[in-house]
Coordinates of C-alpha atoms and ligand atoms in Angstrom, one line a residue:
M1 CA 41.2 191.0 187.6
A2 CA 42.5 192.1 184.2
G3 CA 44.1 189.8 181.5
T4 CA 47.1 187.7 182.4
N5 CA 49.8 190.1 181.2
A6 CA 48.0 193.2 182.5
L7 CA 48.4 194.4 186.1
M8 CA 45.9 193.2 188.6
T9 CA 43.3 195.9 188.9
L10 CA 41.2 196.3 192.0
E11 CA 37.7 197.8 192.1
N12 CA 35.7 199.5 194.8
F13 CA 33.0 197.4 196.5
I14 CA 29.8 199.4 196.9
N15 CA 26.3 198.2 197.5
G16 CA 27.4 194.6 197.0
K17 CA 29.0 195.2 193.6
F18 CA 32.5 195.8 192.3
V19 CA 32.6 199.2 190.7
P20 CA 35.5 200.5 188.5
C21 CA 37.0 203.9 189.3
N22 CA 38.0 206.5 186.8
S23 CA 41.5 206.9 188.2
Y24 CA 44.0 204.4 189.7
I25 CA 47.3 204.4 191.7
D26 CA 50.2 202.0 191.4
S27 CA 50.8 199.5 194.1
Y28 CA 54.3 198.0 194.5
D29 CA 55.5 194.5 195.4
P30 CA 57.9 195.4 198.3
S31 CA 60.1 192.3 197.6
T32 CA 60.9 193.4 194.0
G33 CA 60.2 197.1 194.0
E34 CA 58.0 196.7 191.0
V35 CA 54.4 197.8 190.3
Y36 CA 52.2 194.8 190.3
C37 CA 48.7 196.1 191.0
R38 CA 46.4 199.1 190.4
V39 CA 44.3 200.4 193.2
P40 CA 41.3 202.8 192.7
N41 CA 42.1 206.4 193.5
S42 CA 38.7 207.1 194.9
G43 CA 37.4 210.4 196.2
K44 CA 34.3 212.2 197.3
E45 CA 32.1 210.7 194.6
E46 CA 32.8 207.2 195.6
I47 CA 32.3 208.0 199.3
E48 CA 28.9 209.5 198.4
A49 CA 27.9 206.3 196.6
A50 CA 29.1 204.2 199.6
V51 CA 27.2 206.4 202.1
E52 CA 24.0 206.0 200.0
A53 CA 24.5 202.2 200.0
A54 CA 25.2 202.1 203.8
R55 CA 22.2 204.3 204.5
A56 CA 19.9 202.1 202.4
A57 CA 21.2 198.9 204.0
F58 CA 21.0 200.2 207.6
P59 CA 17.3 199.7 208.5
G60 CA 17.3 196.0 207.3
W61 CA 20.7 195.1 208.8
S62 CA 20.2 196.8 212.1
A63 CA 16.8 195.3 212.5
R64 CA 18.2 191.8 212.3
S65 CA 18.6 190.0 215.7
P66 CA 22.2 189.6 217.0
Q67 CA 21.7 185.9 216.4
E68 CA 21.0 186.4 212.7
R69 CA 24.0 188.7 212.3
S70 CA 26.2 186.3 214.2
K71 CA 25.3 183.5 211.8
V72 CA 26.4 185.6 208.9
L73 CA 29.7 186.4 210.6
Y74 CA 30.4 182.7 211.4
R75 CA 29.9 181.9 207.7
L76 CA 32.3 184.7 206.7
A77 CA 34.9 183.4 209.1
D78 CA 34.6 179.9 207.6
L79 CA 35.0 181.3 204.1
L80 CA 38.0 183.3 205.1
E81 CA 39.5 180.2 206.6
Q82 CA 38.9 178.2 203.5
S83 CA 40.8 180.8 201.5
L84 CA 43.6 181.0 204.1
E85 CA 46.5 179.9 201.8
E86 CA 45.4 182.2 198.9
L87 CA 44.9 185.2 201.3
A88 CA 48.3 184.5 203.0
Q89 CA 50.1 184.5 199.6
A90 CA 48.4 187.7 198.6
E91 CA 49.1 189.4 201.9
S92 CA 52.7 188.5 201.7
R93 CA 53.1 189.8 198.2
D94 CA 51.3 193.1 199.0
Q95 CA 52.9 193.8 202.3
G96 CA 56.4 192.2 202.0
K97 CA 56.0 190.0 205.1
T98 CA 57.0 186.4 204.9
V99 CA 54.3 183.9 203.7
T100 CA 55.0 182.0 206.9
L101 CA 54.0 184.9 209.0
A102 CA 50.9 185.7 206.9
R103 CA 49.9 182.0 207.1
S104 CA 50.5 181.6 210.8
M105 CA 49.5 185.0 212.2
D106 CA 47.7 187.5 209.8
I107 CA 45.1 185.4 208.2
P108 CA 44.3 183.0 211.1
R109 CA 43.9 186.1 213.3
A110 CA 41.5 187.7 210.7
V111 CA 39.5 184.5 210.8
Q112 CA 39.6 184.6 214.6
N113 CA 38.5 188.2 214.7
V114 CA 35.3 187.5 212.7
R115 CA 34.5 184.3 214.7
F116 CA 35.2 186.1 218.0
F117 CA 32.8 188.9 217.3
A118 CA 30.2 186.5 215.9
S119 CA 30.2 184.9 219.3
S120 CA 30.7 187.9 221.6
V121 CA 27.8 189.9 220.2
L122 CA 25.5 187.2 221.7
H123 CA 26.8 187.7 225.2
H124 CA 26.3 191.4 226.1
T125 CA 23.9 192.4 228.8
S126 CA 22.7 195.8 229.8
E127 CA 22.5 197.5 233.2
C128 CA 19.3 197.7 235.3
T129 CA 18.7 199.3 238.8
Q130 CA 15.8 199.9 241.1
A131 CA 17.7 201.6 243.9
D132 CA 16.3 205.1 243.8
P133 CA 13.8 206.2 246.5
A134 CA 10.9 206.5 244.0
G135 CA 11.3 202.9 243.1
C136 CA 11.6 203.5 239.4
V137 CA 13.2 200.9 237.1
H138 CA 16.2 202.3 235.3
Y139 CA 17.8 200.4 232.5
T140 CA 20.1 201.0 229.6
V141 CA 19.7 200.1 225.9
R142 CA 22.1 200.5 223.1
A143 CA 20.6 202.5 220.2
P144 CA 21.9 204.0 217.0
V145 CA 23.7 207.3 216.9
G146 CA 22.1 207.9 213.5
I147 CA 18.7 208.5 215.0
G148 CA 18.7 211.9 216.7
G149 CA 22.3 211.4 217.7
C150 CA 25.4 212.9 216.3
R151 CA 24.4 215.7 213.9
P152 CA 26.7 217.9 211.8
H153 CA 27.1 221.4 213.1
R154 CA 27.6 222.6 209.6
G155 CA 27.5 221.3 206.0
A156 CA 24.7 219.3 204.5
E157 CA 22.0 218.0 206.8
P158 CA 21.9 214.2 206.8
Q159 CA 18.8 212.4 205.7
P160 CA 16.6 211.3 208.6
E161 CA 17.4 207.7 209.5
P162 CA 14.4 205.4 208.8
E163 CA 13.1 203.7 211.9
P164 CA 13.9 200.0 212.1
E165 CA 11.2 197.6 211.2
S166 CA 11.3 195.0 213.9
G167 CA 10.5 195.5 217.6
H168 CA 13.9 195.2 219.2
L169 CA 16.3 198.1 219.4
P170 CA 19.0 198.1 216.7
P171 CA 22.4 199.0 218.1
G172 CA 23.8 200.4 214.9
L173 CA 25.1 203.3 212.9
K174 CA 27.1 204.0 209.8
A175 CA 30.7 203.6 210.6
G176 CA 33.9 204.8 208.8
L177 CA 36.8 202.4 209.3
I178 CA 40.3 203.4 208.3
S179 CA 43.1 200.8 208.6
P180 CA 46.9 200.8 208.0
W181 CA 49.3 198.7 205.9
N182 CA 51.2 196.7 208.5
L183 CA 48.6 194.0 209.3
P184 CA 46.1 194.6 206.5
L185 CA 43.4 192.0 206.8
Y186 CA 44.0 191.4 210.5
L187 CA 43.3 195.0 211.4
L188 CA 40.5 195.5 208.8
T189 CA 38.5 192.6 210.2
W190 CA 39.2 193.8 213.8
K191 CA 37.0 196.8 212.8
V192 CA 34.5 195.4 210.3
A193 CA 33.5 192.4 212.4
P194 CA 32.5 194.2 215.6
A195 CA 30.9 197.0 213.6
I196 CA 28.6 194.8 211.6
A197 CA 28.0 192.4 214.5
A198 CA 26.6 195.3 216.4
G199 CA 24.2 196.2 213.6
N200 CA 26.1 199.0 211.8
T201 CA 26.6 199.4 208.1
V202 CA 30.2 200.4 207.3
I203 CA 32.4 202.1 204.8
A204 CA 36.0 200.9 205.1
K205 CA 39.1 202.4 203.6
P206 CA 42.2 200.1 203.8
S207 CA 45.7 201.5 203.2
E208 CA 46.4 202.3 199.6
L209 CA 49.7 200.4 200.0
T210 CA 48.0 197.1 200.9
S211 CA 44.5 196.8 199.5
V212 CA 44.5 193.4 197.9
T213 CA 43.2 191.1 200.8
A214 CA 40.4 193.6 201.6
W215 CA 39.3 193.3 197.9
M216 CA 39.5 189.5 198.1
M217 CA 37.3 189.5 201.2
C218 CA 34.7 191.5 199.3
K219 CA 34.3 188.4 197.0
L220 CA 33.2 186.3 200.0
L221 CA 30.7 188.7 201.5
E222 CA 27.7 187.7 199.3
K223 CA 28.3 184.0 199.9
A224 CA 28.5 184.6 203.6
G225 CA 25.1 186.3 203.5
V226 CA 26.2 189.9 204.1
P227 CA 23.5 192.0 202.3
P228 CA 24.5 194.6 199.7
G229 CA 25.5 197.9 201.3
V230 CA 26.3 196.5 204.8
V231 CA 30.1 196.4 204.0
N232 CA 31.3 198.9 201.5
I233 CA 35.1 199.1 200.8
V234 CA 36.4 202.2 199.0
F235 CA 40.1 202.2 198.1
G236 CA 42.5 205.1 197.7
T237 CA 44.8 207.5 199.5
G238 CA 44.3 209.1 202.9
P239 CA 44.3 212.8 201.9
R240 CA 41.8 212.1 199.1
V241 CA 39.3 209.4 200.0
G242 CA 40.2 209.1 203.7
E243 CA 39.4 212.7 204.3
A244 CA 36.2 212.5 202.3
L245 CA 35.1 209.7 204.5
V246 CA 36.1 211.4 207.8
A247 CA 34.5 214.7 206.8
H248 CA 31.2 213.2 205.5
P249 CA 28.4 214.5 207.8
E250 CA 26.5 211.2 207.6
V251 CA 29.3 209.1 209.0
P252 CA 29.1 209.9 212.8
L253 CA 31.7 207.4 213.9
I254 CA 35.3 206.9 212.8
S255 CA 37.5 203.9 213.9
F256 CA 41.0 204.7 212.9
T257 CA 44.3 202.7 213.2
G258 CA 47.4 204.5 212.0
S259 CA 49.9 207.1 212.8
Q260 CA 49.6 210.0 215.3
P261 CA 50.0 212.8 212.7
T262 CA 47.1 211.3 210.7
A263 CA 45.0 211.0 213.9
E264 CA 45.5 214.8 214.5
R265 CA 44.1 215.5 211.0
I266 CA 41.1 213.1 211.7
I267 CA 40.4 214.8 215.0
H268 CA 40.5 218.2 213.3
L269 CA 38.1 217.1 210.5
S270 CA 35.7 215.4 212.9
A271 CA 35.5 218.2 215.4
P272 CA 32.8 220.2 213.6
H273 CA 30.6 217.1 213.6
C274 CA 31.3 215.9 217.1
K275 CA 32.1 212.5 215.7
K276 CA 32.7 209.5 217.9
L277 CA 36.3 208.5 217.5
S278 CA 38.4 205.5 218.3
L279 CA 42.1 206.1 217.6
E280 CA 44.7 203.3 217.7
L281 CA 48.1 204.9 217.1
G282 CA 51.8 204.3 217.4
G283 CA 54.1 203.3 220.1
K284 CA 57.7 203.4 221.4
N285 CA 57.4 200.3 223.4
P286 CA 59.9 199.4 226.2
A287 CA 61.1 196.0 227.2
I288 CA 62.4 196.0 230.8
I289 CA 64.7 193.1 231.6
F290 CA 65.6 192.6 235.3
E291 CA 68.6 190.6 236.4
D292 CA 66.4 187.7 237.5
A293 CA 64.8 187.3 234.1
N294 CA 64.9 183.9 232.4
L295 CA 67.2 184.8 229.5
E296 CA 66.6 181.6 227.7
E297 CA 63.0 182.7 227.1
C298 CA 63.5 186.4 227.2
I299 CA 66.1 186.6 224.4
P300 CA 64.3 184.8 221.6
T301 CA 61.0 186.5 222.6
T302 CA 62.6 190.0 222.6
V303 CA 64.3 189.3 219.2
K304 CA 60.8 188.5 217.9
S305 CA 59.1 191.4 219.7
S306 CA 61.7 193.8 218.1
F307 CA 61.8 192.4 214.5
A308 CA 58.6 190.4 213.8
N309 CA 56.9 191.6 210.6
Q310 CA 60.1 193.7 209.9
G311 CA 59.4 195.6 213.1
E312 CA 56.3 196.9 211.5
I313 CA 53.9 196.1 214.3
C314 CA 52.7 198.9 216.6
L315 CA 53.4 196.6 219.5
C316 CA 57.1 195.9 218.6
T317 CA 59.7 196.6 221.2
S318 CA 62.0 199.4 220.3
R319 CA 63.7 200.3 223.6
I320 CA 65.3 197.5 225.6
F321 CA 66.3 198.5 229.2
V322 CA 68.5 195.8 230.7
Q323 CA 69.6 195.8 234.4
R324 CA 73.3 196.6 234.5
S325 CA 74.5 193.4 236.2
I326 CA 73.3 191.3 233.2
Y327 CA 73.7 194.0 230.5
E328 CA 76.9 192.6 228.8
E329 CA 75.7 189.0 228.9
F330 CA 72.3 190.0 227.5
L331 CA 73.7 192.2 224.7
E332 CA 76.1 189.5 223.5
K333 CA 73.4 186.8 223.4
F334 CA 70.8 189.2 221.9
V335 CA 73.1 190.3 219.1
E336 CA 74.0 186.7 218.4
A337 CA 70.3 185.7 218.2
T338 CA 69.5 188.8 216.0
R339 CA 72.3 187.8 213.5
R340 CA 70.6 184.4 213.2
W341 CA 67.3 186.1 212.2
K342 CA 67.3 185.5 208.5
V343 CA 66.1 188.2 206.0
G344 CA 64.9 186.7 202.8
I345 CA 62.4 186.8 200.0
P346 CA 58.9 186.4 201.5
S347 CA 58.4 182.9 200.1
D348 CA 61.6 181.6 201.7
P349 CA 60.4 179.3 204.5
L350 CA 63.6 179.9 206.5
A351 CA 63.2 183.7 206.4
S352 CA 62.2 185.4 209.6
M353 CA 61.9 188.8 208.0
G354 CA 60.8 189.9 204.5
A355 CA 60.8 193.3 202.8
L356 CA 59.8 196.7 204.3
I357 CA 56.6 198.2 203.0
S358 CA 58.0 200.9 200.6
K359 CA 61.1 202.6 199.4
A360 CA 60.2 205.7 201.2
H361 CA 59.7 203.8 204.5
L362 CA 63.0 202.0 204.0
E363 CA 64.8 205.3 203.6
K364 CA 63.1 206.8 206.6
V365 CA 64.1 203.8 208.8
R366 CA 67.7 204.0 207.5
S367 CA 67.8 207.8 208.2
Y368 CA 67.2 207.0 211.9
I369 CA 70.3 204.7 211.9
K370 CA 72.4 207.4 210.3
K371 CA 71.2 209.9 212.9
A372 CA 72.1 207.6 215.7
R373 CA 75.5 207.0 214.3
S374 CA 76.1 210.8 214.0
E375 CA 75.2 211.1 217.7
G376 CA 77.9 208.7 218.6
A377 CA 75.7 205.6 219.1
Q378 CA 77.1 202.1 218.2
I379 CA 75.4 199.9 215.6
L380 CA 76.1 196.4 216.7
C381 CA 74.4 194.6 213.8
G382 CA 72.1 195.4 211.0
E383 CA 71.5 197.7 208.0
G384 CA 72.0 196.6 204.4
V385 CA 71.2 193.1 203.2
D386 CA 73.9 191.3 201.1
T387 CA 71.9 191.6 197.8
L388 CA 74.0 188.9 196.2
S389 CA 72.1 186.5 198.5
L390 CA 68.8 187.5 196.8
P391 CA 67.4 186.3 193.5
A392 CA 67.9 188.7 190.6
K393 CA 64.3 189.8 190.5
N394 CA 64.5 190.8 194.2
Q395 CA 67.5 193.0 194.0
G396 CA 65.3 196.1 194.0
G397 CA 63.3 195.0 197.0
Y398 CA 63.1 197.0 200.2
F399 CA 65.2 194.7 202.4
M400 CA 67.3 195.6 205.5
L401 CA 68.8 193.6 208.3
P402 CA 67.5 193.7 211.9
T403 CA 69.5 196.4 213.6
V404 CA 70.7 196.8 217.2
I405 CA 71.8 200.2 218.5
T406 CA 73.6 200.8 221.8
H407 CA 75.4 203.6 223.6
I408 CA 72.5 205.9 222.8
K409 CA 71.0 208.6 225.0
D410 CA 67.4 208.6 226.1
E411 CA 67.0 212.0 224.4
S412 CA 68.0 210.7 221.0
C413 CA 65.2 210.6 218.4
C414 CA 65.8 206.8 218.0
M415 CA 64.8 206.5 221.7
K416 CA 61.8 208.9 221.5
E417 CA 60.2 208.6 218.0
E418 CA 58.4 205.6 216.5
I419 CA 60.7 204.2 213.7
F420 CA 58.3 201.4 212.8
G421 CA 61.1 199.2 211.3
P422 CA 63.5 196.5 212.4
V423 CA 65.5 198.8 214.7
T424 CA 65.9 198.4 218.4
C425 CA 68.0 200.2 221.1
V426 CA 69.5 198.4 224.1
V427 CA 70.5 200.5 227.1
P428 CA 71.4 199.6 230.8
F429 CA 69.6 200.7 233.9
D430 CA 70.3 200.4 237.7
S431 CA 67.1 200.6 239.7
E432 CA 63.4 199.8 239.4
E433 CA 62.3 203.4 240.0
E434 CA 64.8 204.7 237.5
V435 CA 63.7 202.4 234.7
I436 CA 60.0 203.0 235.3
Q437 CA 60.6 206.8 235.0
R438 CA 62.7 206.3 231.8
A439 CA 60.3 203.9 230.2
N440 CA 57.5 206.4 230.8
S441 CA 59.5 209.4 229.5
V442 CA 58.2 209.2 225.9
K443 CA 54.9 210.6 224.5
Y444 CA 53.6 207.2 223.6
G445 CA 52.1 204.6 225.9
L446 CA 51.0 201.6 223.9
A447 CA 52.7 198.3 225.0
A448 CA 55.5 197.3 227.4
T449 CA 57.1 194.0 228.4
V450 CA 58.6 193.2 231.8
W451 CA 60.9 190.3 232.3
S452 CA 61.5 189.1 235.9
C453 CA 60.9 186.0 238.0
N454 CA 59.8 188.1 241.0
V455 CA 56.0 188.1 241.0
G456 CA 55.8 191.1 243.3
R457 CA 58.0 193.1 241.1
V458 CA 56.2 192.4 237.8
H459 CA 52.9 193.4 239.4
R460 CA 54.4 196.6 240.9
V461 CA 56.2 197.6 237.7
A462 CA 53.2 196.7 235.4
K463 CA 51.0 199.0 237.5
K464 CA 53.3 202.0 237.3
L465 CA 54.0 201.8 233.5
Q466 CA 52.1 204.3 231.4
S467 CA 51.1 201.7 228.9
G468 CA 47.7 200.4 227.6
L469 CA 49.1 196.8 227.5
V470 CA 51.8 195.2 229.7
W471 CA 53.1 191.7 228.9
T472 CA 55.2 190.1 231.6
N473 CA 57.6 187.2 230.6
C474 CA 55.9 187.0 227.2
W475 CA 54.8 189.1 224.2
L476 CA 51.8 189.4 221.9
I477 CA 49.6 186.9 223.7
R478 CA 46.2 188.4 223.3
E479 CA 42.8 187.8 225.0
L480 CA 40.3 189.4 222.6
N481 CA 37.7 190.0 225.3
L482 CA 40.0 192.4 227.1
P483 CA 40.7 196.1 226.2
F484 CA 43.3 196.8 223.6
G485 CA 44.6 200.4 223.1
G486 CA 47.1 203.0 224.1
M487 CA 47.6 205.8 226.6
K488 CA 48.9 209.3 225.9
S489 CA 49.7 209.8 222.2
S490 CA 49.2 206.1 221.5
G491 CA 45.5 206.6 221.2
V492 CA 42.0 207.3 222.4
G493 CA 39.6 204.5 223.4
R494 CA 39.9 200.8 223.6
E495 CA 39.0 197.9 221.3
G496 CA 38.1 194.3 222.3
G497 CA 34.9 192.3 223.1
K498 CA 32.9 194.7 225.4
D499 CA 34.9 197.8 224.4
S500 CA 34.3 197.4 220.7
Y501 CA 30.6 196.7 221.3
E502 CA 30.4 199.9 223.4
F503 CA 32.2 201.9 220.8
F504 CA 30.1 200.8 217.9
T505 CA 26.8 201.4 219.8
E506 CA 25.4 204.4 221.7
V507 CA 24.0 203.8 225.2
K508 CA 20.7 205.3 226.4
T509 CA 19.3 205.3 229.9
I510 CA 15.6 204.8 230.3
T511 CA 13.6 205.3 233.5
I512 CA 10.2 203.7 234.0
K513 CA 8.0 205.1 236.8
H514 CA 5.2 202.7 237.6
Ligands
LIG1 P1 48.9 206.3 208.4 O1 48.4 207.2 209.5 O2 49.8 206.9 207.4 O3 47.8 205.7 207.6 C1 46.8 204.9 208.2 C2 45.5 204.9 207.3 O4 45.0 206.3 207.3 C3 45.7 204.6 205.9 O5 44.6 203.9 205.4 C4 45.9 205.9 205.2 O6 45.5 205.9 203.8 C5 44.9 206.7 206.0 N1 45.1 208.2 206.0 C6 46.3 208.8 205.8 N2 46.1 210.2 205.8 C7 44.8 210.4 206.1 C8 43.9 211.5 206.2 N3 44.4 212.7 206.1 N4 42.6 211.3 206.4 C9 42.1 210.1 206.6 N5 42.8 209.0 206.4 C10 44.1 209.1 206.2 O7 49.6 205.1 209.1 P2 50.4 203.9 208.4 O8 51.7 204.4 208.0 O9 49.5 203.2 207.4 O10 50.5 202.9 209.6 C11 51.6 202.9 210.5 C12 51.1 203.5 211.8 O11 50.0 202.8 212.3 C13 52.2 203.4 212.9 O12 52.2 204.6 213.6 C14 51.7 202.3 213.7 O13 52.1 202.3 215.1 C15 50.2 202.5 213.7 N6 49.5 201.3 214.1 C16 48.8 201.3 215.3 C17 48.1 200.1 215.7 C18 47.4 200.1 217.0 O14 46.6 199.2 217.1 N7 47.7 201.0 217.9 C19 48.2 199.0 214.8 C20 48.8 199.1 213.6 C21 49.5 200.2 213.2

């Protein structure tokens, strides 16, 4: 960190060392609209250095037993937990979310991610069968892609991967991890932890808008016992350093969480190298509320599922379908509860929502509301914050109120496109079949919620929804062992205990005739 009056200046973390960059970009505090930090504007050169470090660290790290790697991860989880308050304050300042949310969700979940994969890597088994007529033994092992696996079809030939030193098979490879700005440390650790637990060395690129907690985590890696070069973090923009990482021929695997247009670019850049891809993308998530729903639970949960983290969670509800018989009652109570959802400066303990990530994003979100109004929709509550209620230094912050739109057609862009802000649409429906068809009528398929006391109905509807995740009578309760991911344009692949392990390793079938 630079002197007290100077801006905080981040550095890349390569081969276990902080390395300055020759160019920087400004990072803004969303709650004031002022620059408060400088982030390295890395490019190809920094990616080359990180690949070299990851290559050198790979044989040693991948040859360690899962138990040894697990111990390192447990230590890292403890260190993150000890820094919880400091990390929560930093995450809130960098992202605009409330400190309360960062303290209760983001950082605890980052700790949980690391601890979860420290444990789960010890519990994977492989398949074995002797059922063929020749009586051979067939079994699977997980081996690195780097050895004789994914090779570039053009561009520079990668260096041959050195064989691991110990006897057991190392399930590792060099992984490129790209994460977004909405849940910075939460989503970064969701990738780093399973990747290194499985024996990979990694190069991570957090969002240029929210790089601070990743940089803070780097300071804990050595103490946790992560050897130099196992985790390299290179900061900068998507088009510059993100593309350099994706296009690098020695990085055969990319785990990406972000938007669908960026995913298209990543697919394009990865295609010549046949890279293994995991893509966790956006959503346009429906909540389906049947007339027998318990509204006392449903309303506060649906307000939360619509507006938590300023609506900047890929799993947030943005289309609420309510059975016509309870539509008016629901709407009245929902709007009333939304109006009580306080927008405030991130340190305000009573605030439920802080500032949006950037000026550009705030303008984009507002443009959707303008469009809805021009189409004849009604805005029941929301839009601008009364800036007089904010301290003087926060007058330029990117705040807006949680917004509820009604009388809107399913064809409207507000009902089709991901807004990724505190905006939700409420519309009536008549029948089960109709609402399933309407819920499925968008290009996304990430998460859905269904509210009903009829057990048969929730099973039936959940099964028919085109959605990677369906929550019934709840939202955002996660079991990390089970698959997480989206259908259709919401992504390719799944993450979670076994799924992450399978993604970060390559399976091989071996047949022994005896
Ligand atoms: P984004 O696609 O703009 O950026 C995501 C990351 O990709 C950032 O690190 C960015 O710098 C990088 N990037 C951008 N262009 C790139 C390029 N050409 N090559 C390589 N990397 C590039 O997304 P965002 O605005 O940061 O995040 C919001 C999006 O993320 C939303 O669509 C949201 O739904 C999605 N998201 C999905 C999940 C999920 O688990 N499915 C979770 C969180 C966010």
